[in-house]
mmCIF file with all atom_site columns, C-alpha atoms in Angstrom:
data_model
loop_
_atom_site.group_PDB
_atom_site.id
_atom_site.type_symbol
_atom_site.label_atom_id
_atom_site.label_alt_id
_atom_site.label_comp_id
_atom_site.label_asym_id
_atom_site.label_entity_id
_atom_site.label_seq_id
_atom_site.pdbx_PDB_ins_code
_atom_site.Cartn_x
_atom_site.Cartn_y
_atom_site.Cartn_z
_atom_site.occupancy
_atom_site.B_iso_or_equiv
_atom_site.pdbx_formal_charge
_atom_site.auth_seq_id
_atom_site.auth_comp_id
_atom_site.auth_asym_id
_atom_site.auth_atom_id
_atom_site.pdbx_PDB_model_num
ATOM 1   C CA . MET A 1 1   ? -64.875  -120.053 21.997 1.00 88.00 ? 1   MET A CA 1
ATOM 2   C CA . ARG A 1 2   ? -65.764  -119.820 25.673 1.00 88.00 ? 2   ARG A CA 1
ATOM 3   C CA . PRO A 1 3   ? -66.341  -122.429 28.342 1.00 87.00 ? 3   PRO A CA 1
ATOM 4   C CA . PHE A 1 4   ? -70.005  -123.356 28.743 1.00 83.00 ? 4   PHE A CA 1
ATOM 5   C CA . SER A 1 5   ? -69.801  -122.227 32.389 1.00 83.00 ? 5   SER A CA 1
ATOM 6   C CA . ASP A 1 6   ? -69.387  -118.587 31.250 1.00 86.00 ? 6   ASP A CA 1
ATOM 7   C CA . GLY A 1 7   ? -72.988  -118.653 30.014 1.00 82.00 ? 7   GLY A CA 1
ATOM 8   C CA . GLY A 1 8   ? -74.450  -119.679 33.319 1.00 80.00 ? 8   GLY A CA 1
ATOM 9   C CA . LEU A 1 9   ? -72.771  -117.475 35.903 1.00 85.00 ? 9   LEU A CA 1
ATOM 10  C CA . GLY A 1 10  ? -76.093  -116.175 37.257 1.00 87.00 ? 10  GLY A CA 1
ATOM 11  C CA . PHE A 1 11  ? -77.873  -119.530 37.257 1.00 90.00 ? 11  PHE A CA 1
ATOM 12  C CA . PRO A 1 12  ? -76.805  -120.715 40.735 1.00 90.00 ? 12  PRO A CA 1
ATOM 13  C CA . ARG A 1 13  ? -78.243  -117.584 42.321 1.00 92.00 ? 13  ARG A CA 1
ATOM 14  C CA . LEU A 1 14  ? -81.397  -117.839 40.187 1.00 92.00 ? 14  LEU A CA 1
ATOM 15  C CA . VAL A 1 15  ? -81.911  -121.433 41.339 1.00 89.00 ? 15  VAL A CA 1
ATOM 16  C CA . ARG A 1 16  ? -81.135  -120.616 44.971 1.00 90.00 ? 16  ARG A CA 1
ATOM 17  C CA . ASP A 1 17  ? -83.543  -117.643 44.998 1.00 92.00 ? 17  ASP A CA 1
ATOM 18  C CA . LEU A 1 18  ? -86.338  -119.531 43.242 1.00 90.00 ? 18  LEU A CA 1
ATOM 19  C CA . ALA A 1 19  ? -85.892  -122.568 45.480 1.00 85.00 ? 19  ALA A CA 1
ATOM 20  C CA . ARG A 1 20  ? -86.012  -120.367 48.565 1.00 86.00 ? 20  ARG A CA 1
ATOM 21  C CA . SER A 1 21  ? -89.135  -118.538 47.363 1.00 88.00 ? 21  SER A CA 1
ATOM 22  C CA . LEU A 1 22  ? -90.861  -121.850 46.637 1.00 82.00 ? 22  LEU A CA 1
ATOM 23  C CA . GLY A 1 23  ? -89.651  -123.540 49.806 1.00 81.00 ? 23  GLY A CA 1
ATOM 24  C CA . LYS A 1 24  ? -87.905  -126.275 47.853 1.00 78.00 ? 24  LYS A CA 1
ATOM 25  C CA . GLU A 1 25  ? -84.539  -127.923 48.259 1.00 77.00 ? 25  GLU A CA 1
ATOM 26  C CA . VAL A 1 26  ? -82.765  -127.870 44.902 1.00 79.00 ? 26  VAL A CA 1
ATOM 27  C CA . GLU A 1 27  ? -79.357  -129.193 43.973 1.00 79.00 ? 27  GLU A CA 1
ATOM 28  C CA . PHE A 1 28  ? -78.033  -127.332 40.935 1.00 82.00 ? 28  PHE A CA 1
ATOM 29  C CA . ILE A 1 29  ? -75.334  -129.161 38.981 1.00 81.00 ? 29  ILE A CA 1
ATOM 30  C CA . ILE A 1 30  ? -73.707  -128.080 35.735 1.00 80.00 ? 30  ILE A CA 1
ATOM 31  C CA . GLU A 1 31  ? -71.805  -130.814 33.933 1.00 76.00 ? 31  GLU A CA 1
ATOM 32  C CA . GLY A 1 32  ? -69.583  -130.104 30.974 1.00 76.00 ? 32  GLY A CA 1
ATOM 33  C CA . GLU A 1 33  ? -68.826  -126.600 32.196 1.00 80.00 ? 33  GLU A CA 1
ATOM 34  C CA . THR A 1 34  ? -65.383  -126.621 30.534 1.00 84.00 ? 34  THR A CA 1
ATOM 35  C CA . THR A 1 35  ? -66.828  -127.554 27.128 1.00 83.00 ? 35  THR A CA 1
ATOM 36  C CA . SER A 1 36  ? -65.907  -124.860 24.618 1.00 86.00 ? 36  SER A CA 1
ATOM 37  C CA . VAL A 1 37  ? -68.886  -123.195 22.980 1.00 84.00 ? 37  VAL A CA 1
ATOM 38  C CA . ASP A 1 38  ? -69.038  -120.460 20.352 1.00 87.00 ? 38  ASP A CA 1
ATOM 39  C CA . ARG A 1 39  ? -69.563  -117.053 22.001 1.00 87.00 ? 39  ARG A CA 1
ATOM 40  C CA . ASP A 1 40  ? -72.653  -116.208 19.892 1.00 88.00 ? 40  ASP A CA 1
ATOM 41  C CA . ILE A 1 41  ? -74.319  -119.517 20.702 1.00 85.00 ? 41  ILE A CA 1
ATOM 42  C CA . LEU A 1 42  ? -73.499  -119.126 24.370 1.00 85.00 ? 42  LEU A CA 1
ATOM 43  C CA . ASP A 1 43  ? -75.052  -115.639 24.413 1.00 86.00 ? 43  ASP A CA 1
ATOM 44  C CA . LYS A 1 44  ? -78.227  -116.935 22.750 1.00 86.00 ? 44  LYS A CA 1
ATOM 45  C CA . LEU A 1 45  ? -78.527  -119.795 25.245 1.00 83.00 ? 45  LEU A CA 1
ATOM 46  C CA . GLU A 1 46  ? -79.070  -117.577 28.273 1.00 85.00 ? 46  GLU A CA 1
ATOM 47  C CA . ALA A 1 47  ? -82.794  -116.843 27.788 1.00 85.00 ? 47  ALA A CA 1
ATOM 48  C CA . PRO A 1 48  ? -83.825  -120.396 26.807 1.00 85.00 ? 48  PRO A CA 1
ATOM 49  C CA . LEU A 1 49  ? -81.812  -121.943 29.635 1.00 87.00 ? 49  LEU A CA 1
ATOM 50  C CA . ASN A 1 50  ? -83.231  -119.367 32.045 1.00 87.00 ? 50  ASN A CA 1
ATOM 51  C CA . HIS A 1 51  ? -86.731  -120.424 30.959 1.00 85.00 ? 51  HIS A CA 1
ATOM 52  C CA . LEU A 1 52  ? -85.978  -124.123 31.348 1.00 84.00 ? 52  LEU A CA 1
ATOM 53  C CA . ILE A 1 53  ? -84.366  -123.595 34.750 1.00 87.00 ? 53  ILE A CA 1
ATOM 54  C CA . ARG A 1 54  ? -87.313  -121.546 36.017 1.00 86.00 ? 54  ARG A CA 1
ATOM 55  C CA . ASN A 1 55  ? -89.663  -124.312 34.858 1.00 82.00 ? 55  ASN A CA 1
ATOM 56  C CA . ALA A 1 56  ? -87.369  -126.887 36.427 1.00 80.00 ? 56  ALA A CA 1
ATOM 57  C CA . VAL A 1 57  ? -87.369  -125.306 39.840 1.00 82.00 ? 57  VAL A CA 1
ATOM 58  C CA . ASP A 1 58  ? -91.086  -124.618 39.672 1.00 81.00 ? 58  ASP A CA 1
ATOM 59  C CA . HIS A 1 59  ? -91.955  -128.106 38.388 1.00 70.00 ? 59  HIS A CA 1
ATOM 60  C CA . GLY A 1 60  ? -88.928  -130.113 39.552 1.00 59.00 ? 60  GLY A CA 1
ATOM 61  C CA . ILE A 1 61  ? -86.084  -129.990 36.954 1.00 43.00 ? 61  ILE A CA 1
ATOM 62  C CA . GLU A 1 62  ? -82.225  -130.188 37.147 1.00 35.00 ? 62  GLU A CA 1
ATOM 63  C CA . MET A 1 63  ? -79.471  -129.260 34.531 1.00 34.00 ? 63  MET A CA 1
ATOM 64  C CA . PRO A 1 64  ? -77.063  -129.987 31.484 1.00 34.00 ? 64  PRO A CA 1
ATOM 65  C CA . ASP A 1 65  ? -74.018  -131.898 30.293 1.00 36.00 ? 65  ASP A CA 1
ATOM 66  C CA . GLU A 1 66  ? -71.401  -131.610 27.533 1.00 36.00 ? 66  GLU A CA 1
ATOM 67  C CA . ARG A 1 67  ? -72.557  -130.461 24.063 1.00 47.00 ? 67  ARG A CA 1
ATOM 68  C CA . VAL A 1 68  ? -75.971  -131.833 24.757 1.00 65.00 ? 68  VAL A CA 1
ATOM 69  C CA . ALA A 1 69  ? -77.669  -129.727 27.372 1.00 70.00 ? 69  ALA A CA 1
ATOM 70  C CA . VAL A 1 70  ? -80.188  -131.772 29.317 1.00 77.00 ? 70  VAL A CA 1
ATOM 71  C CA . VAL A 1 71  ? -82.645  -130.358 31.789 1.00 79.00 ? 71  VAL A CA 1
ATOM 72  C CA . ARG A 1 72  ? -84.319  -133.142 33.739 1.00 82.00 ? 72  ARG A CA 1
ATOM 73  C CA . ASP A 1 73  ? -86.723  -133.246 36.632 1.00 80.00 ? 73  ASP A CA 1
ATOM 74  C CA . ASP A 1 74  ? -87.930  -135.912 39.003 1.00 79.00 ? 74  ASP A CA 1
ATOM 75  C CA . GLY A 1 75  ? -91.500  -134.659 39.081 1.00 80.00 ? 75  GLY A CA 1
ATOM 76  C CA . GLN A 1 76  ? -94.667  -136.332 37.837 1.00 84.00 ? 76  GLN A CA 1
ATOM 77  C CA . GLY A 1 77  ? -93.851  -135.797 34.171 1.00 85.00 ? 77  GLY A CA 1
ATOM 78  C CA . LEU A 1 78  ? -96.430  -135.256 31.456 1.00 87.00 ? 78  LEU A CA 1
ATOM 79  C CA . ASP A 1 79  ? -98.905  -137.931 30.489 1.00 89.00 ? 79  ASP A CA 1
ATOM 80  C CA . PRO A 1 80  ? -98.884  -138.333 26.684 1.00 92.00 ? 80  PRO A CA 1
ATOM 81  C CA . GLU A 1 81  ? -102.648 -138.875 26.853 1.00 93.00 ? 81  GLU A CA 1
ATOM 82  C CA . ARG A 1 82  ? -103.053 -135.413 28.370 1.00 91.00 ? 82  ARG A CA 1
ATOM 83  C CA . ILE A 1 83  ? -101.034 -133.928 25.491 1.00 93.00 ? 83  ILE A CA 1
ATOM 84  C CA . ARG A 1 84  ? -103.070 -135.969 22.982 1.00 95.00 ? 84  ARG A CA 1
ATOM 85  C CA . ALA A 1 85  ? -106.332 -134.640 24.462 1.00 95.00 ? 85  ALA A CA 1
ATOM 86  C CA . LYS A 1 86  ? -105.056 -131.043 24.312 1.00 92.00 ? 86  LYS A CA 1
ATOM 87  C CA . VAL A 1 87  ? -103.984 -131.529 20.666 1.00 95.00 ? 87  VAL A CA 1
ATOM 88  C CA . VAL A 1 88  ? -107.500 -132.672 19.744 1.00 96.00 ? 88  VAL A CA 1
ATOM 89  C CA . GLU A 1 89  ? -109.168 -130.027 21.937 1.00 94.00 ? 89  GLU A CA 1
ATOM 90  C CA . ARG A 1 90  ? -107.187 -127.253 20.206 1.00 92.00 ? 90  ARG A CA 1
ATOM 91  C CA . LYS A 1 91  ? -107.929 -128.825 16.801 1.00 95.00 ? 91  LYS A CA 1
ATOM 92  C CA . LEU A 1 92  ? -104.230 -129.234 16.013 1.00 95.00 ? 92  LEU A CA 1
ATOM 93  C CA . ALA A 1 93  ? -104.926 -132.727 14.664 1.00 96.00 ? 93  ALA A CA 1
ATOM 94  C CA . PRO A 1 94  ? -108.029 -134.866 14.129 1.00 96.00 ? 94  PRO A CA 1
ATOM 95  C CA . ALA A 1 95  ? -108.747 -137.365 16.918 1.00 96.00 ? 95  ALA A CA 1
ATOM 96  C CA . ARG A 1 96  ? -108.003 -140.370 14.691 1.00 96.00 ? 96  ARG A CA 1
ATOM 97  C CA . MET A 1 97  ? -104.592 -138.956 13.696 1.00 96.00 ? 97  MET A CA 1
ATOM 98  C CA . ALA A 1 98  ? -103.773 -137.963 17.279 1.00 96.00 ? 98  ALA A CA 1
ATOM 99  C CA . GLU A 1 99  ? -104.597 -141.509 18.456 1.00 97.00 ? 99  GLU A CA 1
ATOM 100 C CA . GLU A 1 100 ? -101.883 -142.883 16.169 1.00 96.00 ? 100 GLU A CA 1
ATOM 101 C CA . MET A 1 101 ? -99.168  -140.418 17.252 1.00 96.00 ? 101 MET A CA 1
ATOM 102 C CA . SER A 1 102 ? -96.156  -141.733 19.124 1.00 95.00 ? 102 SER A CA 1
ATOM 103 C CA . ARG A 1 103 ? -95.023  -140.258 22.429 1.00 93.00 ? 103 ARG A CA 1
ATOM 104 C CA . ALA A 1 104 ? -92.165  -138.453 20.621 1.00 94.00 ? 104 ALA A CA 1
ATOM 105 C CA . GLU A 1 105 ? -94.593  -136.937 18.107 1.00 96.00 ? 105 GLU A CA 1
ATOM 106 C CA . LEU A 1 106 ? -96.881  -135.747 20.899 1.00 96.00 ? 106 LEU A CA 1
ATOM 107 C CA . MET A 1 107 ? -93.954  -134.138 22.738 1.00 95.00 ? 107 MET A CA 1
ATOM 108 C CA . GLU A 1 108 ? -93.264  -131.940 19.679 1.00 95.00 ? 108 GLU A CA 1
ATOM 109 C CA . PHE A 1 109 ? -96.556  -130.107 20.322 1.00 94.00 ? 109 PHE A CA 1
ATOM 110 C CA . LEU A 1 110 ? -95.064  -128.721 23.545 1.00 92.00 ? 110 LEU A CA 1
ATOM 111 C CA . PHE A 1 111 ? -92.904  -126.433 21.389 1.00 92.00 ? 111 PHE A CA 1
ATOM 112 C CA . LEU A 1 112 ? -95.852  -124.723 19.656 1.00 92.00 ? 112 LEU A CA 1
ATOM 113 C CA . PRO A 1 113 ? -96.592  -121.113 20.677 1.00 89.00 ? 113 PRO A CA 1
ATOM 114 C CA . GLY A 1 114 ? -99.170  -121.007 23.447 1.00 84.00 ? 114 GLY A CA 1
ATOM 115 C CA . PHE A 1 115 ? -99.401  -124.780 23.842 1.00 87.00 ? 115 PHE A CA 1
ATOM 116 C CA . SER A 1 116 ? -99.719  -125.848 27.457 1.00 82.00 ? 116 SER A CA 1
ATOM 117 C CA . THR A 1 117 ? -101.248 -128.615 29.500 1.00 81.00 ? 117 THR A CA 1
ATOM 118 C CA . ALA A 1 118 ? -100.833 -126.601 32.708 1.00 76.00 ? 118 ALA A CA 1
ATOM 119 C CA . GLY A 1 119 ? -103.955 -126.014 34.716 1.00 72.00 ? 119 GLY A CA 1
ATOM 120 C CA . LYS A 1 120 ? -102.604 -122.704 35.942 1.00 72.00 ? 120 LYS A CA 1
ATOM 121 C CA . VAL A 1 121 ? -99.863  -120.364 34.844 1.00 68.00 ? 121 VAL A CA 1
ATOM 122 C CA . THR A 1 122 ? -97.478  -119.244 37.565 1.00 72.00 ? 122 THR A CA 1
ATOM 123 C CA . GLU A 1 123 ? -95.361  -116.133 37.775 1.00 69.00 ? 123 GLU A CA 1
ATOM 124 C CA . ILE A 1 124 ? -92.240  -118.295 37.660 1.00 70.00 ? 124 ILE A CA 1
ATOM 125 C CA . SER A 1 125 ? -92.831  -120.534 34.667 1.00 68.00 ? 125 SER A CA 1
ATOM 126 C CA . GLY A 1 126 ? -95.743  -119.121 32.717 1.00 56.00 ? 126 GLY A CA 1
ATOM 127 C CA . ARG A 1 127 ? -94.594  -115.601 31.947 1.00 46.00 ? 127 ARG A CA 1
ATOM 128 C CA . GLY A 1 128 ? -95.320  -115.671 28.200 1.00 49.00 ? 128 GLY A CA 1
ATOM 129 C CA . VAL A 1 129 ? -91.894  -117.056 27.281 1.00 56.00 ? 129 VAL A CA 1
ATOM 130 C CA . GLY A 1 130 ? -92.845  -120.535 26.193 1.00 79.00 ? 130 GLY A CA 1
ATOM 131 C CA . LEU A 1 131 ? -91.004  -123.555 24.940 1.00 87.00 ? 131 LEU A CA 1
ATOM 132 C CA . ASP A 1 132 ? -91.550  -122.169 21.428 1.00 89.00 ? 132 ASP A CA 1
ATOM 133 C CA . VAL A 1 133 ? -88.888  -119.552 22.242 1.00 86.00 ? 133 VAL A CA 1
ATOM 134 C CA . VAL A 1 134 ? -86.487  -122.271 23.360 1.00 87.00 ? 134 VAL A CA 1
ATOM 135 C CA . HIS A 1 135 ? -87.205  -124.225 20.167 1.00 92.00 ? 135 HIS A CA 1
ATOM 136 C CA . ALA A 1 136 ? -86.729  -121.188 17.911 1.00 91.00 ? 136 ALA A CA 1
ATOM 137 C CA . MET A 1 137 ? -83.387  -120.218 19.476 1.00 87.00 ? 137 MET A CA 1
ATOM 138 C CA . VAL A 1 138 ? -81.991  -123.730 19.327 1.00 87.00 ? 138 VAL A CA 1
ATOM 139 C CA . GLN A 1 139 ? -83.036  -124.076 15.671 1.00 90.00 ? 139 GLN A CA 1
ATOM 140 C CA . GLU A 1 140 ? -81.592  -120.638 14.897 1.00 88.00 ? 140 GLU A CA 1
ATOM 141 C CA . VAL A 1 141 ? -78.128  -121.818 15.900 1.00 84.00 ? 141 VAL A CA 1
ATOM 142 C CA . GLY A 1 142 ? -78.464  -125.117 14.021 1.00 86.00 ? 142 GLY A CA 1
ATOM 143 C CA . GLY A 1 143 ? -79.362  -127.309 16.963 1.00 86.00 ? 143 GLY A CA 1
ATOM 144 C CA . THR A 1 144 ? -82.223  -129.533 17.982 1.00 89.00 ? 144 THR A CA 1
ATOM 145 C CA . VAL A 1 145 ? -84.313  -129.748 21.131 1.00 90.00 ? 145 VAL A CA 1
ATOM 146 C CA . ARG A 1 146 ? -86.382  -132.709 22.246 1.00 92.00 ? 146 ARG A CA 1
ATOM 147 C CA . ALA A 1 147 ? -88.770  -133.243 25.118 1.00 92.00 ? 147 ALA A CA 1
ATOM 148 C CA . ASP A 1 148 ? -89.477  -136.565 26.751 1.00 92.00 ? 148 ASP A CA 1
ATOM 149 C CA . SER A 1 149 ? -91.552  -137.605 29.699 1.00 90.00 ? 149 SER A CA 1
ATOM 150 C CA . GLU A 1 150 ? -92.665  -140.754 31.372 1.00 83.00 ? 150 GLU A CA 1
ATOM 151 C CA . PRO A 1 151 ? -95.641  -140.290 33.674 1.00 85.00 ? 151 PRO A CA 1
ATOM 152 C CA . GLY A 1 152 ? -94.532  -140.566 37.284 1.00 84.00 ? 152 GLY A CA 1
ATOM 153 C CA . HIS A 1 153 ? -90.847  -140.321 36.345 1.00 86.00 ? 153 HIS A CA 1
ATOM 154 C CA . GLY A 1 154 ? -90.298  -136.699 35.388 1.00 85.00 ? 154 GLY A CA 1
ATOM 155 C CA . MET A 1 155 ? -89.637  -134.644 32.296 1.00 87.00 ? 155 MET A CA 1
ATOM 156 C CA . SER A 1 156 ? -86.472  -134.027 30.317 1.00 89.00 ? 156 SER A CA 1
ATOM 157 C CA . PHE A 1 157 ? -85.406  -131.582 27.650 1.00 88.00 ? 157 PHE A CA 1
ATOM 158 C CA . SER A 1 158 ? -82.336  -132.302 25.527 1.00 87.00 ? 158 SER A CA 1
ATOM 159 C CA . MET A 1 159 ? -80.671  -129.650 23.407 1.00 85.00 ? 159 MET A CA 1
ATOM 160 C CA . GLN A 1 160 ? -78.056  -130.733 20.917 1.00 83.00 ? 160 GLN A CA 1
ATOM 161 C CA . LEU A 1 161 ? -76.037  -127.712 19.883 1.00 78.00 ? 161 LEU A CA 1
ATOM 162 C CA . PRO A 1 162 ? -73.202  -127.088 17.450 1.00 76.00 ? 162 PRO A CA 1
ATOM 163 C CA . LEU A 1 163 ? -69.924  -125.967 18.999 1.00 67.00 ? 163 LEU A CA 1
ATOM 164 C CA . THR A 1 164 ? -69.539  -123.161 16.444 1.00 66.00 ? 164 THR A CA 1
#
């Protein structure tokens, strides 16, 4: 078991460098840094957290707490109707079925390989490592990841992870 903070030693510099390159002011806070986490899980968290942090700085996100890691931004969020339209456009569900999907159900599509509502891919957050990689890693260690967004109020990702 290692403290959660051991897994994120390079994150402050990553955030600082990305913020500087994007001309943004970013406050990086890690809560729950003394929470003990299994070494293997901690090692596997680095790439997914790196991805989420890069997206956060590029699109406006912050960082985690205790055994549930939460990455949250104060940006514009994702409109569920935009996700719904993309689901139908990509033929992932018929229009009638997509119309009946809840916001939570629509958010699950964000974790499919190649799924994106972004108009343009940037070097920072669209480098071919998508949310599907985050989802796969979290599931691999027996955890869950959820996305939520309210248009105009940002986006959040919650990872619930086992301690061992």
